[in-house]
Amino acid sequence: MGLRVGVDIGGTFTDFAVLDSETGAFEIGKVLSTPDDPVEAVVEGLRARMAQSRRTMGEIEEVVHATTIATNTVIQRKGPPTALITTEGFRDVILIGRQKRYELYDNMAGRPAPLIARDRVFEVSERMLWTGEVETALDEAGARAVARTLVAEGIVAVAICFLHSYANPAHEKRVAEILREEAPDMMISISSEVSPLYREFERTSTTVMNAYVMPGVAGYIERLDRQLRDFGTRAPMLIMQSNGGVATVETVKRFPIHIIESGPAAGVLTAARFAPAAGTDNLISFDMGGTTAKLCIVENGKPLLTSQFEVDMTHLKPGSGLPVSIPAVDLIEIGSGGGSIARVELGAIVVGPHSAGSVPGPACYGRGGRLPTVTDADLVLGYLDPDYFLGGEMKLDLAAAREAIDEHVARPLGLDVMQAAWGIHEIVTAQMAQAARAVTISCGKDPRVFALVPFGGAGPVH
């Protein structure tokens, strides 16, 4: 028996867990993430972990990987040029969405912009009935003309979503064939494979998101798999899915939408394992990392699951985000983490959702960061030991943290540094408490009957 390795990439740190299947020996490690190329932190950190334990990469028998690369691509809108092909007359489905407003009386209430602009949505004449019968035959000449337009415009990925294709996918599959003939390198997602469910808006949104993140996820996974093998690892790599299961590299390359909540789902499953220690089967999983905080309910020892959730929500309001119709652990994720940047707006302290990440990182990391973060506030308040961060592997600069908070928060508000640090701490905690209300009270659940399981780099601190 060999080694089983778990790897989780976060916005600030990349974490490792190495289990010896034979002896049960267990080691953990943590290195700063490398946002320009996340593969670098994984490979170098894993090699260092192997060298420290005097093992070789060839002894690894399994690698399980959780990543937030798909989520970050959507939230930060960093996807490549992507297009949508849909049934004639349905060009504006993702633009219109649902008419119900998530804030009925707020005239300024907005919502996330679609991942694909309207000028990249193309129509093809065809019509399928809900019974699966063909009402209007597919215009193959029109489809081929659209394919050639996509090539001319430099489109990298395309989503195909025709009306009622969940009942009969023939037209979607034929257009995909035409696209492969005209553009062999273009990445294609068809709704009858990604999310073969009724409800046009949700199905289209899910398929578009799958296409949007596909190039980035596929490229990242291929590079990581190749480098691990170059360094001597022959073990299969499995990717954590949003529903708590795992999938192969090839499956994830085709359906990256299933890893949109990869990292958070892994954390929830781990929290559920602590139910016996807490003396209850009802838990609130609270995962606060460097960039985000994730909360989920565990009832009767099992995480709550959902068949539909939203990404990039506004103020945690249902109906304000981009809908995704896939099985997933039912959790809430907000932009409150250790690296969340604090600032002053309209005479008040605001924290997040922007994060200092690992580059340049919080001011106290000494890596060039000049803006105050939650970690800087926790250090000033004495919740962190500057000489024993990461088990003593990293020293924190208390003076730099005080200076950043003083310049950007304390002086603008006429406060001393300690008061400003406490304000940052209180505000980010209140934001996470609001998320806890959203997964409990707002869902008709009494939080007093749940044990809280905090983890992640900043979870227990708060």
Coordinates of C-alpha atoms in Angstrom, one line a residue:
M1 CA 0.0 0.0 0.0
G2 CA 1.2 3.5 -0.7
L3 CA 0.2 7.1 0.0
R4 CA -3.1 8.8 -0.5
V5 CA -2.8 12.6 -1.1
G6 CA -5.5 15.3 -0.8
V7 CA -4.8 18.8 -2.3
D8 CA -7.0 21.9 -1.9
I9 CA -6.2 25.2 -3.7
G10 CA -7.5 28.3 -2.0
G11 CA -7.2 31.9 -2.8
T12 CA -4.4 32.4 -0.3
F13 CA -3.0 29.0 0.6
T14 CA -2.8 25.6 -1.0
D15 CA -3.2 22.7 1.5
F16 CA -2.0 19.2 1.5
A17 CA -2.9 16.1 3.4
V18 CA -0.9 12.8 3.1
L19 CA -2.1 9.5 4.5
D20 CA 0.0 6.4 4.6
S21 CA -2.6 3.7 3.8
E22 CA -0.6 1.0 5.6
T23 CA 0.5 2.6 8.9
G24 CA -2.2 5.3 9.2
A25 CA 0.4 8.0 9.6
F26 CA -1.1 11.4 8.6
E27 CA 0.7 14.6 7.7
I28 CA -0.6 18.0 6.6
G29 CA 1.1 20.9 4.9
K30 CA 0.4 24.4 3.6
V31 CA 2.1 26.7 1.1
L32 CA 1.1 30.1 -0.4
S33 CA -1.0 29.7 -3.5
T34 CA 0.4 30.8 -6.9
P35 CA -2.5 32.6 -8.6
D36 CA -0.7 33.1 -11.9
D37 CA -0.3 29.3 -12.2
P38 CA -2.0 27.3 -9.4
V39 CA -0.2 24.1 -10.6
E40 CA 3.1 25.5 -9.4
A41 CA 2.1 25.6 -5.7
V42 CA 0.6 22.1 -6.0
V43 CA 3.6 20.5 -7.5
E44 CA 6.3 22.3 -5.5
G45 CA 4.4 21.9 -2.2
L46 CA 3.8 18.2 -2.8
R47 CA 7.4 17.6 -3.6
A48 CA 8.5 19.4 -0.5
R49 CA 6.1 17.3 1.6
M50 CA 7.5 14.1 0.1
A51 CA 11.0 15.2 0.7
Q52 CA 10.2 16.1 4.3
S53 CA 8.7 12.7 5.0
R54 CA 11.5 10.9 3.0
R55 CA 9.0 9.4 0.6
T56 CA 9.0 9.5 -3.2
M57 CA 6.3 10.7 -5.7
G58 CA 6.2 7.1 -7.1
E59 CA 4.7 5.9 -3.8
I60 CA 1.5 7.9 -4.2
E61 CA -1.4 5.7 -5.1
E62 CA -4.2 8.2 -5.3
V63 CA -4.5 12.0 -5.6
V64 CA -7.8 13.7 -4.7
H65 CA -8.0 17.3 -5.6
A66 CA -10.4 20.1 -4.7
T67 CA -10.2 23.5 -6.4
T68 CA -12.1 26.7 -6.7
I69 CA -10.8 27.5 -10.2
A70 CA -14.2 27.2 -11.8
T71 CA -16.0 29.4 -9.2
N72 CA -13.3 32.1 -9.4
T73 CA -13.5 32.1 -13.2
V74 CA -17.2 32.9 -12.9
I75 CA -17.1 35.4 -10.1
Q76 CA -14.1 37.3 -11.6
R77 CA -15.4 37.0 -15.2
K78 CA -12.1 35.7 -16.4
G79 CA -13.4 33.2 -18.9
P80 CA -12.4 33.3 -22.6
P81 CA -14.6 34.5 -25.5
T82 CA -17.7 32.3 -25.3
A83 CA -20.8 32.1 -27.4
L84 CA -24.3 30.6 -27.2
I85 CA -26.3 29.0 -30.0
T86 CA -30.0 28.7 -29.3
T87 CA -33.4 28.3 -30.9
E88 CA -34.6 31.1 -33.2
G89 CA -36.7 33.5 -31.1
F90 CA -35.0 32.6 -27.8
R91 CA -31.9 34.8 -28.0
D92 CA -32.7 36.7 -24.8
V93 CA -33.4 33.9 -22.4
I94 CA -30.2 34.5 -20.2
L95 CA -30.7 38.2 -20.4
I96 CA -34.3 38.2 -19.3
G97 CA -34.0 35.4 -16.7
R98 CA -36.8 35.4 -14.2
Q99 CA -39.2 38.3 -13.9
K100 CA -39.5 38.0 -10.2
R101 CA -37.3 40.6 -8.4
Y102 CA -35.2 39.4 -5.4
E103 CA -35.8 42.8 -3.8
L104 CA -39.3 43.9 -4.7
Y105 CA -39.1 47.5 -3.3
D106 CA -35.5 48.3 -4.3
N107 CA -35.4 50.2 -7.6
M108 CA -31.6 50.0 -7.7
A109 CA -31.4 46.2 -7.2
G110 CA -29.2 44.8 -9.9
R111 CA -28.1 41.3 -10.7
P112 CA -25.0 39.7 -12.1
A113 CA -24.5 40.3 -15.8
P114 CA -24.8 37.2 -18.0
L115 CA -21.5 35.4 -18.8
I116 CA -22.2 35.9 -22.5
A117 CA -23.0 39.3 -24.0
R118 CA -26.0 39.5 -26.3
D119 CA -23.9 40.0 -29.4
R120 CA -22.4 36.6 -28.8
V121 CA -25.8 34.8 -28.7
F122 CA -26.7 33.3 -32.1
E123 CA -30.0 31.8 -33.3
V124 CA -30.6 28.8 -35.5
S125 CA -34.0 27.9 -37.0
E126 CA -35.3 24.7 -35.4
R127 CA -38.1 23.7 -33.0
M128 CA -38.6 20.7 -30.9
L129 CA -41.8 20.1 -28.9
W130 CA -41.9 19.1 -25.3
T131 CA -42.9 15.6 -26.4
G132 CA -39.7 15.2 -28.4
E133 CA -41.4 15.6 -31.7
V134 CA -39.8 17.8 -34.4
E135 CA -42.0 20.8 -35.3
T136 CA -39.4 22.7 -37.3
A137 CA -36.5 20.9 -39.0
L138 CA -33.0 22.0 -38.2
D139 CA -31.6 24.6 -40.7
E140 CA -28.1 22.9 -41.2
A141 CA -27.0 25.6 -43.6
G142 CA -27.8 28.3 -41.0
A143 CA -26.0 26.3 -38.3
R144 CA -22.9 26.0 -40.5
A145 CA -23.0 29.8 -41.2
V146 CA -23.1 30.4 -37.5
A147 CA -20.1 28.1 -36.9
R148 CA -18.1 30.0 -39.5
T149 CA -19.0 33.3 -37.8
L150 CA -17.8 31.9 -34.4
V151 CA -14.4 31.0 -36.0
A152 CA -14.1 34.4 -37.5
E153 CA -14.8 36.1 -34.2
G154 CA -12.2 34.0 -32.3
I155 CA -14.7 32.2 -30.1
V156 CA -13.0 29.6 -27.8
A157 CA -16.0 27.8 -26.3
V158 CA -19.6 27.6 -27.2
A159 CA -22.8 26.5 -25.5
I160 CA -25.7 24.9 -27.4
C161 CA -29.1 25.0 -25.8
F162 CA -32.2 24.4 -27.9
L163 CA -35.8 24.4 -26.8
H164 CA -36.9 21.1 -25.3
S165 CA -33.7 19.3 -26.1
Y166 CA -34.0 17.4 -22.9
A167 CA -36.8 15.5 -24.6
N168 CA -35.0 15.0 -27.9
P169 CA -31.3 16.0 -28.3
A170 CA -31.0 15.3 -32.0
H171 CA -30.7 18.9 -33.1
E172 CA -28.2 19.8 -30.5
K173 CA -26.0 16.9 -31.3
R174 CA -26.1 17.6 -35.1
V175 CA -25.1 21.3 -34.5
A176 CA -22.2 20.0 -32.3
E177 CA -21.1 17.8 -35.2
I178 CA -21.2 20.7 -37.6
L179 CA -19.1 22.8 -35.2
R180 CA -16.5 20.1 -34.9
E181 CA -16.3 20.0 -38.7
E182 CA -15.8 23.7 -39.0
A183 CA -13.8 24.3 -35.8
P184 CA -12.2 21.1 -34.5
D185 CA -10.4 23.0 -31.6
M186 CA -13.5 24.7 -30.3
M187 CA -14.8 23.5 -26.9
I188 CA -18.5 22.6 -27.0
S189 CA -21.2 22.1 -24.3
I190 CA -24.7 20.9 -25.2
S191 CA -27.5 21.2 -22.7
S192 CA -28.8 17.7 -23.3
E193 CA -25.6 16.4 -21.8
V194 CA -24.8 19.1 -19.2
S195 CA -28.3 19.6 -17.7
P196 CA -31.1 17.6 -19.5
L197 CA -33.9 19.2 -17.4
Y198 CA -36.8 21.3 -18.2
R199 CA -36.9 25.1 -17.3
E200 CA -35.3 27.0 -20.1
F201 CA -33.5 29.7 -18.2
E202 CA -31.9 27.4 -15.6
R203 CA -30.8 24.9 -18.3
T204 CA -29.3 27.6 -20.5
S205 CA -27.5 29.3 -17.6
T206 CA -26.0 26.0 -16.5
T207 CA -24.8 25.1 -20.0
V208 CA -23.4 28.6 -20.6
M209 CA -21.5 28.4 -17.3
N210 CA -20.1 24.9 -18.2
A211 CA -18.8 26.3 -21.6
Y212 CA -17.4 29.5 -20.0
V213 CA -15.2 27.6 -17.4
M214 CA -14.3 24.7 -19.7
P215 CA -11.1 26.1 -21.3
G216 CA -9.6 27.2 -18.0
V217 CA -10.5 24.1 -16.1
A218 CA -9.4 21.7 -18.8
G219 CA -6.1 23.5 -19.3
Y220 CA -5.4 23.6 -15.6
I221 CA -6.2 19.9 -15.0
E222 CA -4.2 18.8 -18.0
R223 CA -1.1 20.7 -16.8
L224 CA -1.4 19.5 -13.3
D225 CA -1.9 15.8 -14.4
R226 CA 1.0 16.1 -16.8
Q227 CA 3.4 17.6 -14.3
L228 CA 2.6 15.1 -11.6
R229 CA 3.4 12.3 -14.0
D230 CA 6.6 14.0 -15.1
F231 CA 7.7 14.0 -11.4
G232 CA 7.1 10.3 -11.1
T233 CA 3.5 10.0 -9.9
R234 CA 1.5 7.3 -11.7
A235 CA -1.5 7.5 -9.5
P236 CA -4.9 8.5 -11.0
M237 CA -6.1 12.0 -10.1
L238 CA -9.7 12.4 -8.9
I239 CA -11.4 15.7 -8.7
M240 CA -13.9 16.6 -6.0
Q241 CA -17.4 17.4 -7.3
S242 CA -20.0 19.8 -5.9
N243 CA -22.1 16.9 -4.7
G244 CA -19.4 15.5 -2.5
G245 CA -18.3 12.7 -4.9
V246 CA -15.2 12.5 -7.1
A247 CA -14.8 12.4 -10.9
T248 CA -12.0 11.5 -13.3
V249 CA -9.9 14.0 -15.2
E250 CA -11.6 13.3 -18.5
T251 CA -15.1 13.7 -17.0
V252 CA -14.3 17.0 -15.4
K253 CA -12.8 18.3 -18.7
R254 CA -16.2 17.7 -20.4
F255 CA -18.4 18.8 -17.4
P256 CA -16.4 21.3 -15.3
I257 CA -19.7 22.7 -14.0
H258 CA -19.8 19.8 -11.6
I259 CA -16.7 21.1 -9.7
I260 CA -18.1 24.7 -9.3
E261 CA -18.3 24.1 -5.5
S262 CA -15.5 21.5 -5.3
G263 CA -13.5 22.9 -2.4
P264 CA -16.4 23.9 -0.2
A265 CA -18.1 20.5 -0.7
A266 CA -15.0 18.7 0.6
G267 CA -14.9 20.8 3.7
V268 CA -18.6 20.1 4.5
L269 CA -18.0 16.3 4.2
T270 CA -15.1 16.6 6.6
A271 CA -17.2 18.6 9.1
A272 CA -19.8 15.9 9.0
R273 CA -17.3 13.3 10.2
F274 CA -17.0 15.3 13.5
A275 CA -20.6 14.7 14.5
P276 CA -19.8 12.0 17.1
A277 CA -17.2 14.3 18.7
A278 CA -19.8 17.1 18.9
G279 CA -22.3 14.7 20.5
T280 CA -24.9 15.6 17.9
D281 CA -25.8 14.8 14.3
N282 CA -26.8 18.4 13.6
L283 CA -23.9 20.7 12.7
I284 CA -23.2 24.0 11.0
S285 CA -20.1 23.6 8.9
F286 CA -18.2 27.0 8.9
D287 CA -15.2 27.1 6.6
M288 CA -13.4 30.5 6.6
G289 CA -10.4 30.6 4.3
G290 CA -8.3 33.4 2.9
T291 CA -10.8 34.6 0.4
T292 CA -14.3 33.4 1.3
A293 CA -16.4 31.9 4.1
K294 CA -18.6 28.9 3.4
L295 CA -21.5 27.7 5.6
C296 CA -23.6 24.6 5.3
I297 CA -26.1 22.6 7.4
V298 CA -25.5 19.0 8.4
E299 CA -28.7 17.3 9.6
N300 CA -28.8 13.8 10.9
G301 CA -25.1 13.4 10.1
K302 CA -25.6 14.2 6.4
P303 CA -25.0 17.5 4.5
L304 CA -28.1 19.0 2.9
L305 CA -28.1 18.5 -0.9
T306 CA -29.8 20.6 -3.6
S307 CA -30.5 20.1 -7.3
Q308 CA -30.2 23.8 -8.0
F309 CA -28.2 26.7 -6.5
E310 CA -26.9 30.1 -7.5
V311 CA -23.4 31.5 -8.1
D312 CA -22.4 35.2 -7.6
M313 CA -25.5 36.1 -5.5
T314 CA -26.2 39.7 -4.3
H315 CA -26.5 40.0 -0.5
L316 CA -27.3 36.3 -0.2
K317 CA -30.7 36.9 -1.8
P318 CA -32.4 34.0 -3.7
G319 CA -32.9 34.9 -7.3
S320 CA -30.1 37.4 -7.4
G321 CA -27.4 35.1 -8.8
L322 CA -26.6 32.9 -11.8
P323 CA -28.6 29.6 -11.5
V324 CA -27.0 26.2 -11.8
S325 CA -29.0 23.0 -12.1
I326 CA -26.7 20.2 -10.9
P327 CA -26.6 18.1 -7.7
A328 CA -24.6 19.9 -5.1
V329 CA -24.0 20.3 -1.4
D330 CA -26.4 23.1 -0.3
L331 CA -24.1 25.8 1.0
I332 CA -23.7 29.6 1.1
E333 CA -20.4 31.2 0.1
I334 CA -19.6 34.9 0.8
G335 CA -16.5 37.1 0.2
S336 CA -15.4 37.2 3.8
G337 CA -12.0 35.6 4.5
G338 CA -8.7 36.3 6.2
G339 CA -7.4 38.1 3.2
S340 CA -10.6 40.3 2.7
I341 CA -9.5 43.9 2.3
A342 CA -10.9 46.5 4.7
R343 CA -11.6 50.1 3.6
V344 CA -13.7 53.2 4.4
E345 CA -16.7 54.0 2.4
L346 CA -19.2 56.8 3.3
G347 CA -17.7 57.1 6.8
A348 CA -18.1 53.4 7.6
I349 CA -15.8 50.4 7.6
V350 CA -16.4 47.9 4.7
V351 CA -14.8 44.5 4.5
G352 CA -14.5 42.4 1.3
P353 CA -15.4 40.9 -1.1
H354 CA -12.0 41.7 -2.7
S355 CA -9.1 39.8 -1.2
A356 CA -5.4 40.4 -1.1
G357 CA -4.9 36.7 -1.8
S358 CA -1.4 35.4 -1.6
V359 CA 0.0 38.0 -4.0
P360 CA 0.6 40.5 -2.5
G361 CA -1.2 39.2 0.5
P362 CA -2.1 40.9 3.8
A363 CA 0.3 43.7 4.9
C364 CA 1.6 41.5 7.7
Y365 CA 2.9 38.8 5.2
G366 CA 5.7 41.1 4.1
R367 CA 5.1 40.3 0.4
G368 CA 4.4 43.8 -0.7
G369 CA 0.8 44.2 0.5
R370 CA -0.1 47.7 1.7
L371 CA -3.9 47.4 2.3
P372 CA -5.4 46.2 5.6
T373 CA -7.1 42.8 5.8
V374 CA -8.9 40.7 8.3
T375 CA -5.7 38.8 9.0
D376 CA -3.9 42.1 9.8
A377 CA -6.8 43.1 12.2
D378 CA -6.6 39.7 13.9
L379 CA -2.9 40.0 14.4
V380 CA -3.2 43.5 15.9
L381 CA -5.9 42.3 18.3
G382 CA -3.6 39.5 19.5
Y383 CA -5.6 36.5 18.0
L384 CA -2.6 35.5 16.0
D385 CA 1.0 34.9 17.2
P386 CA 3.4 36.7 14.9
D387 CA 6.2 34.2 15.7
Y388 CA 4.1 31.0 15.2
F389 CA 2.1 31.4 12.1
L390 CA 1.9 28.2 10.0
G391 CA 3.4 26.4 12.9
G392 CA 6.4 28.7 13.0
E393 CA 7.1 28.4 9.3
M394 CA 6.1 32.0 8.5
K395 CA 6.7 35.2 10.5
L396 CA 4.2 38.0 10.6
D397 CA 5.0 41.7 10.5
L398 CA 2.9 43.3 13.3
A399 CA 4.3 46.8 12.6
A400 CA 3.2 46.6 8.9
A401 CA -0.3 45.4 10.0
R402 CA -0.7 48.4 12.4
E403 CA 0.6 50.8 9.7
A404 CA -1.9 49.6 7.1
I405 CA -4.9 49.7 9.4
D406 CA -3.8 53.2 10.7
E407 CA -3.4 54.7 7.2
H408 CA -6.5 53.3 5.5
V409 CA -9.0 52.9 8.3
A410 CA -8.1 54.4 11.7
R411 CA -7.0 57.9 10.6
P412 CA -9.8 58.5 8.1
L413 CA -12.3 57.7 10.8
G414 CA -10.5 59.4 13.7
L415 CA -10.0 56.1 15.6
D416 CA -6.9 54.6 17.2
V417 CA -5.5 51.4 15.6
M418 CA -7.0 49.0 18.1
Q419 CA -10.5 50.4 17.7
A420 CA -10.1 50.2 13.9
A421 CA -8.9 46.6 14.1
W422 CA -11.8 45.7 16.3
G423 CA -14.2 47.3 13.9
I424 CA -12.8 45.2 11.0
H425 CA -13.1 42.1 13.1
E426 CA -16.7 42.8 14.2
I427 CA -17.9 43.7 10.7
V428 CA -16.5 40.5 9.0
T429 CA -17.9 38.4 11.9
A430 CA -21.3 40.1 11.4
Q431 CA -21.2 39.3 7.7
M432 CA -20.6 35.6 8.5
A433 CA -23.3 35.6 11.1
Q434 CA -25.7 36.9 8.5
A435 CA -24.8 33.9 6.3
A436 CA -25.4 31.6 9.3
R437 CA -28.9 33.1 9.6
A438 CA -29.4 32.5 5.9
V439 CA -28.8 28.7 6.2
T440 CA -30.7 28.3 9.5
I441 CA -33.4 30.9 10.5
S442 CA -34.2 31.8 6.9
C443 CA -34.8 28.1 6.2
G444 CA -37.0 27.6 9.2
K445 CA -34.2 25.9 11.3
D446 CA -33.3 26.8 14.9
P447 CA -29.6 27.4 15.1
R448 CA -29.6 26.6 18.9
V449 CA -29.9 22.9 18.1
F450 CA -26.8 22.8 15.9
A451 CA -23.2 22.5 17.0
L452 CA -20.8 24.9 15.1
V453 CA -17.7 23.3 13.5
P454 CA -15.3 26.0 12.4
F455 CA -12.3 25.3 10.2
G456 CA -10.2 26.7 7.5
G457 CA -7.3 29.1 8.1
A458 CA -9.4 31.7 9.8
G459 CA -12.5 29.8 11.0
P460 CA -11.5 29.0 14.6
V461 CA -10.1 32.6 15.0
H462 CA -13.6 34.0 14.5

